Amino acid sequence: MNVLFFGITRDIVGTSELLISDLVNKPTVNDLKEYLKTRYSEFSKLTSFAVAVNNEYAKDNVPLERNDEIAIIPPVSGG
Amino acid sequence: MSENRYSRQIQLKSFGKLAQDKLANAKVLVIGAGGLGVPVLTYLNAMGVGEIGIVDNDTVSITNLHRQVLYDESDVGTLKVTVAARKLNEQNSATQIKTFATFLNVENALKIIRNYDCVVDASDNFPTRYLVNDACVILNKPFVYGALHDFEGQVSVFNADGSPTYRCLFPTMPKEDEVPNCNDNGVLGILPGIIGNLQALETVKLITGIGDLLSGTLLIFDALAQRTQKIKFPVVEENLLIKELQTSYSFSCETILESIEAIGLQDLLADKNIQLIDVRTNNEYEDEHLIGAVNIPLDEIDDRLKELDIASPVYFICQSGIRSKKALLEVKKQFPEAICINVNGGMNKLNSFANYA
């Protein structure tokens, strides 16, 4: 699945877009979060970030499909 | 002032005199007169919003000018609300401009916001953003949100007639060291111009009822790719039930922090040999630093604690005062008894005094 990164998560991952194909079987949003925390330790420090699946806000239990477009959206503060 | 100055927007069929009258009767509070606030203020004022309140307690600095295009070189050192009020009045003398030379805080938030129909959050920090959210929920005021990071911006309209709030999207405030701000991270001059203008547009739509609001929708703008993304998100009912403000919205460390204003540091430096640690990167230090400042970049501080003389006071400085605060907290973790002092405003503040005092 294609994952887009915004804000500080783009800096953490080092790219704005990542194709992820090695998640667990029948993954959920929570599995993706755990995957990111394992790969990129800085993710564990984030208090809250939103996950959108196909442009809709998704809770942890939402299942992910292979063709989903996912966005990782942290809060940003600059002005 | 004759009404025909607005004729070009009144002649738009779905806008018309009705919408123009709604603007004229509207009272909008803009929190922050910086990168986002400037375009918001400029367009709301030009388009005929009847009353505009401005909350800000910063002065114009030379490093603001590349993005805060309402201000000139001659305004450096003057309160932003003072300059903004004067220029907006020259632009449109019919607008009632009210200035609040203060930062929004727990004591004044409800009092100030209460008198307005809607709020524009053009602030630049999380504590203010969460305070604006909670105050607007309590007072049942819609607010137009805009925020930046690097080459990205976010825009949304929160709390409009029971629609989702900021906390529905991001329930809890990030910790201080999670997300950098514009002063530390940098910002391309035009980006707040774009995002602020989108906020002004949403504010006009909110007041007049034209079009579809970005309510329950987060717009993300990626300047480098010229791509916008719209994310729908639902209301979380409990976030609408806030009845009172928190006692504090500061980052938890702020209460225990000892600090000194940048201007005070100058006197100290002149008087005696103080231990001053510059925690910016080597490159930033090489570009410019204070005489006597020792460079220990923030990410090396943990490994180089031995270089500090903990028996005497240690002053920490960086570009804007944020990284130095983090360094200070790191040192305090290891040496709770050490006397550590943060230089508020950092090199930015010192430079504005040095050049424009």
XYZ file of C-alpha atoms in Angstrom:
436
model
C 0.000 0.000 0.000
C 1.049 3.547 -0.654
C 1.733 5.673 2.428
C 2.091 9.452 2.293
C 3.926 11.250 5.080
C 3.254 14.810 6.187
C 4.803 17.236 8.651
C 7.417 15.909 11.017
C 6.741 12.310 9.925
C 8.159 13.157 6.517
C 11.391 14.182 8.244
C 11.382 11.043 10.387
C 10.920 8.688 7.452
C 13.080 10.767 5.127
C 10.633 10.668 2.219
C 7.144 11.882 1.413
C 5.895 8.588 0.019
C 6.597 4.938 0.779
C 5.295 1.739 -0.742
C 4.824 -0.736 2.101
C 4.232 -4.369 1.232
C 5.569 -6.294 4.225
C 2.866 -5.696 6.823
C 1.274 -8.566 8.732
C -1.544 -10.533 7.135
C -4.909 -8.678 7.158
C -3.362 -5.509 8.581
C -5.162 -2.716 10.406
C -4.243 0.922 10.977
C -2.812 -0.123 14.326
C -0.530 -2.670 12.643
C 0.781 0.060 10.362
C 1.451 2.303 13.370
C 3.372 -0.498 15.100
C 5.305 -1.166 11.906
C 6.346 2.488 11.681
C 7.327 2.627 15.359
C 9.523 -0.439 14.935
C 11.219 0.859 11.810
C 11.579 4.463 12.896
C 12.087 4.901 16.629
C 11.176 8.613 16.472
C 7.569 7.596 15.736
C 7.182 6.338 19.305
C 7.780 9.871 20.582
C 4.780 11.369 18.767
C 1.847 12.045 21.106
C -0.785 11.997 18.418
C -0.921 11.782 14.686
C -3.889 11.116 12.464
C -4.076 8.337 9.906
C -6.277 8.702 6.842
C -7.232 5.839 4.581
C -8.416 6.898 1.125
C -8.851 10.464 2.388
C -10.952 9.512 5.392
C -9.787 9.674 8.998
C -9.267 6.113 10.198
C -9.289 4.682 13.719
C -6.832 1.986 14.825
C -9.155 -0.924 14.020
C -9.778 0.020 10.376
C -8.569 -2.760 8.053
C -6.092 -1.880 5.300
C -6.308 -3.140 1.732
C -3.488 -3.469 -0.764
C -4.595 -0.585 -2.968
C -5.388 1.833 -0.164
C -3.788 5.234 -0.115
C -2.782 6.095 3.400
C -1.755 9.439 4.825
C 0.114 9.959 8.077
C -0.777 13.411 9.400
C 0.794 14.866 12.540
C -0.264 18.190 14.012
C 1.852 21.135 12.858
C 2.196 24.399 14.737
C 3.989 26.967 12.603
C 2.427 30.251 11.674
C -17.552 55.151 2.805
C -19.615 54.448 -0.277
C -20.616 50.868 -0.820
C -19.463 50.680 -4.408
C -15.899 49.935 -3.374
C -17.235 46.372 -3.023
C -19.144 46.373 -6.312
C -16.829 43.824 -7.943
C -17.724 41.173 -5.391
C -21.337 42.277 -4.947
C -21.913 41.706 -8.646
C -21.049 38.024 -8.176
C -24.489 36.416 -8.288
C -23.980 33.982 -5.439
C -22.374 36.655 -3.274
C -24.376 39.823 -3.795
C -25.420 42.597 -1.432
C -26.701 40.119 1.127
C -23.272 38.557 1.633
C -21.624 41.991 1.656
C -23.994 43.085 4.409
C -23.151 39.968 6.381
C -19.455 40.854 6.146
C -20.174 44.397 7.278
C -22.016 43.099 10.325
C -19.403 40.485 11.228
C -16.938 40.654 14.097
C -13.835 38.532 13.540
C -11.011 37.955 16.013
C -7.608 37.157 14.516
C -5.193 35.537 16.955
C -1.652 36.234 15.816
C -0.520 39.022 13.482
C 2.410 37.109 12.013
C 2.862 35.001 8.885
C -0.719 33.699 8.799
C -2.350 36.686 10.472
C -1.067 39.244 7.971
C -2.852 37.873 4.884
C -5.956 37.072 6.936
C -6.122 40.639 8.251
C -5.317 42.238 4.925
C -8.071 40.466 2.978
C -10.764 40.491 5.643
C -10.156 44.217 6.001
C -10.124 44.872 2.254
C -13.274 42.827 1.648
C -15.331 44.732 4.183
C -15.536 42.793 7.450
C -17.096 45.277 9.862
C -15.049 44.667 12.989
C -11.676 42.997 13.373
C -9.880 42.239 16.634
C -6.152 41.489 16.613
C -4.359 39.654 19.420
C -0.556 39.700 19.433
C 2.193 40.874 21.741
C 5.203 40.539 19.460
C 7.193 43.327 17.924
C 8.172 43.327 14.264
C 11.616 41.810 13.737
C 13.824 41.972 10.661
C 13.446 38.185 10.204
C 9.640 38.601 9.931
C 9.740 40.757 6.826
C 10.228 38.030 4.211
C 6.794 36.630 5.009
C 4.852 39.221 7.012
C 4.358 41.600 4.119
C 2.225 44.141 5.956
C 5.352 45.340 7.785
C 8.216 47.508 6.575
C 11.823 47.925 7.624
C 10.872 51.061 9.525
C 8.397 49.026 11.621
C 11.089 46.817 13.157
C 10.903 47.010 16.931
C 7.287 48.284 16.989
C 4.371 46.214 18.297
C 2.750 44.287 15.444
C -0.777 45.185 16.552
C 0.111 48.878 16.475
C 1.588 48.743 12.984
C -1.175 46.473 11.700
C -3.950 48.707 13.037
C -2.413 51.778 11.377
C -1.908 50.106 8.001
C -5.290 48.389 7.967
C -6.926 51.705 8.764
C -5.182 53.291 5.793
C -6.373 50.393 3.639
C -10.017 50.570 4.770
C -11.055 53.294 7.193
C -14.574 51.847 7.591
C -13.379 48.818 9.564
C -13.491 48.932 13.351
C -10.069 47.645 14.387
C -9.536 46.647 17.988
C -6.079 45.646 19.182
C -5.107 43.454 22.125
C -1.416 43.877 22.892
C -1.155 40.605 24.746
C -0.759 36.947 24.001
C -3.869 34.858 24.455
C -3.776 33.120 27.842
C -6.041 31.270 30.232
C -6.957 34.514 32.020
C -7.972 36.573 28.982
C -9.081 34.025 26.341
C -12.776 33.765 27.189
C -13.083 37.479 27.871
C -11.603 38.462 24.508
C -13.179 35.782 22.305
C -16.667 36.225 23.779
C -17.262 39.477 21.861
C -16.620 38.056 18.386
C -18.685 35.961 15.964
C -15.790 33.838 14.831
C -12.075 33.383 15.415
C -9.120 32.868 13.106
C -6.317 30.855 14.678
C -3.226 32.388 13.099
C -0.975 31.552 16.038
C 2.346 29.746 15.841
C 2.406 27.372 18.790
C 0.513 24.408 20.199
C -0.417 25.838 23.620
C -2.267 28.728 21.935
C -3.913 26.428 19.388
C -5.322 24.136 22.095
C -6.378 27.140 24.173
C -8.193 28.666 21.156
C -9.925 25.355 20.541
C -11.135 24.908 24.100
C -12.217 28.534 24.503
C -14.158 28.420 21.212
C -15.875 25.163 22.202
C -16.869 26.643 25.564
C -18.222 29.824 23.929
C -19.674 27.965 20.933
C -17.683 30.027 18.392
C -16.514 28.591 15.070
C -12.813 29.032 14.294
C -10.719 28.859 11.166
C -7.481 26.977 11.642
C -4.257 27.278 9.687
C -0.790 25.914 10.482
C 2.524 25.280 8.765
C 5.432 22.893 8.732
C 8.281 23.232 6.266
C 6.661 23.416 2.819
C 3.257 22.192 4.006
C 0.186 23.860 5.372
C -3.045 22.701 7.006
C -6.402 24.502 6.902
C -9.753 23.599 8.416
C -12.858 25.111 9.993
C -13.584 23.789 13.453
C -16.561 23.895 15.799
C -19.010 25.317 13.261
C -22.499 24.325 14.416
C -21.477 21.118 16.134
C -18.898 20.166 13.522
C -15.594 18.484 14.536
C -13.013 20.397 16.570
C -9.219 20.509 16.586
C -9.208 17.865 19.313
C -11.273 15.517 17.105
C -8.281 15.483 14.781
C -5.442 15.727 17.300
C -6.823 14.881 20.768
C -3.784 15.782 22.881
C -1.151 18.471 22.645
C 2.249 17.237 21.464
C 5.149 17.416 23.865
C 7.495 20.324 23.420
C 10.350 18.454 21.754
C 8.185 16.647 19.197
C 7.522 19.249 16.576
C 9.755 22.177 15.633
C 8.411 25.675 14.944
C 9.070 28.133 12.109
C 11.830 29.947 13.967
C 13.790 26.744 14.385
C 12.748 24.990 11.224
C 12.512 27.834 8.755
C 9.624 28.842 6.518
C 9.420 29.879 2.877
C 8.096 33.455 2.750
C 5.122 32.766 0.533
C 3.738 29.684 2.305
C 1.994 31.483 5.195
C 0.681 33.874 2.516
C -1.044 30.985 0.757
C -2.341 29.273 3.881
C -3.425 32.565 5.491
C -5.328 33.498 2.367
C -7.099 30.137 2.425
C -8.058 30.895 6.035
C -9.392 34.312 4.999
C -11.427 32.621 2.258
C -12.920 30.108 4.704
C -13.713 32.954 7.106
C -15.601 34.824 4.369
C -17.507 31.634 3.474
C -18.284 31.013 7.137
C -19.695 34.527 7.580
C -21.644 34.718 4.336
C -22.739 31.106 3.962
C -21.514 30.770 0.374
C -19.916 27.540 -0.866
C -18.829 24.474 1.079
C -16.867 25.058 4.264
C -13.773 23.045 5.148
C -15.748 21.839 8.125
C -15.050 18.231 9.075
C -12.383 18.381 6.391
C -8.662 18.988 6.778
C -6.998 20.507 3.740
C -3.294 19.758 3.427
C -1.299 21.845 0.977
C 2.070 20.603 -0.247
C 3.842 23.587 -1.774
C 6.674 21.650 -3.413
C 4.356 19.277 -5.249
C 1.547 21.869 -5.688
C -0.769 19.197 -4.360
C -3.747 19.555 -2.051
C -5.313 16.735 -0.170
C -8.614 16.804 1.654
C -9.131 14.459 4.572
C -12.591 13.963 6.039
C -12.832 13.423 9.774
C -15.770 12.855 12.131
C -16.806 14.630 15.305
C -15.875 12.991 18.605
C -18.796 13.985 20.801
C -16.836 14.266 24.052
C -14.743 17.059 22.515
C -17.851 19.233 22.278
C -18.505 18.909 25.996
C -15.593 21.026 27.251
C -17.015 23.311 29.950
C -13.924 25.023 31.314
C -10.359 25.802 30.304
C -7.435 23.803 31.651
C -5.496 25.555 34.402
C -2.473 25.744 32.113
C -1.700 25.156 28.460
C 2.055 25.655 28.764
C 4.377 22.845 27.958
C 4.816 21.168 31.294
C 8.484 22.124 31.654
C 7.923 25.842 31.334
C 6.915 26.405 34.903
C 10.214 25.178 36.337
C 12.435 26.880 33.832
C 14.774 29.685 34.778
C 15.285 32.135 31.993
C 16.677 35.530 31.160
C 15.545 37.940 28.463
C 18.047 38.320 25.639
C 18.512 42.007 26.382
C 19.574 41.169 29.945
C 22.250 38.856 28.639
C 24.018 41.724 26.930
C 24.567 43.466 30.247
C 25.780 40.245 31.831
C 28.210 39.598 29.006
C 29.622 43.072 29.354
C 29.957 42.773 33.125
C 31.557 39.413 33.704
C 32.700 36.123 32.297
C 29.638 33.960 32.212
C 29.424 30.363 31.069
C 27.402 30.589 27.854
C 26.665 27.476 25.809
C 25.511 27.953 22.213
C 23.568 24.802 21.302
C 23.045 25.535 17.613
C 24.791 23.533 14.878
C 28.482 24.079 14.090
C 27.535 25.896 10.895
C 25.168 28.299 12.587
C 27.813 28.958 15.241
C 30.492 29.599 12.608
C 28.208 32.057 10.807
C 27.748 34.217 13.858
C 28.109 33.818 17.612
C 28.566 35.804 20.762
C 32.077 36.367 22.095
C 32.731 33.868 24.843
C 30.001 31.460 23.739
C 31.048 27.804 23.636
C 29.452 25.676 20.923
C 27.918 22.365 22.005
C 25.193 21.433 19.482
C 21.948 20.179 21.019
C 22.367 16.636 19.721
C 25.828 16.384 21.330
C 24.943 17.823 24.707
C 24.312 14.452 26.363
C 27.775 13.211 25.402
C 29.582 16.405 26.322
C 28.174 17.120 29.778
C 31.706 16.912 31.197
C 32.579 20.141 29.453
C 30.123 22.055 31.604
C 31.138 23.557 34.911
C 28.058 22.556 36.872
C 29.293 24.362 39.981
C 28.621 27.743 38.336
C 25.529 28.953 36.483
C 25.211 27.800 32.872
C 23.442 29.981 30.283
C 22.017 28.337 27.169
C 21.410 30.114 23.888
C 20.244 29.101 20.385
C 18.599 30.925 17.486
C 15.135 31.449 18.969
C 15.252 30.010 22.484
C 13.627 26.637 21.799
C 16.617 24.352 21.336
C 18.408 26.013 24.248
C 15.421 25.122 26.399
C 15.678 21.484 25.323
C 19.420 21.467 26.072
C 18.758 22.971 29.475
C 16.208 20.279 30.281
C 18.651 17.561 29.212
C 21.326 18.962 31.528
C 18.803 19.321 34.360
C 17.898 15.657 33.945
C 21.494 14.670 34.740
C 22.238 17.460 37.198
C 18.997 18.521 38.868
C 20.894 20.824 41.233
C 22.698 22.732 38.455
C 21.797 26.384 37.947
C 20.775 26.557 34.303
C 19.356 29.633 32.606
C 17.702 29.823 29.204
C 18.200 32.912 27.025
C 14.652 33.728 25.875
C 14.374 34.659 22.221
C 17.973 33.631 21.539
C 20.141 35.166 18.827
C 17.065 36.450 16.958
C 16.089 38.655 19.848
C 19.658 39.790 20.510
C 20.120 40.727 16.869
C 16.952 42.768 16.807
C 18.254 44.748 19.780
C 21.775 45.069 18.433
C 20.641 46.451 15.118
C 17.544 48.369 15.989
C 17.615 49.376 19.616
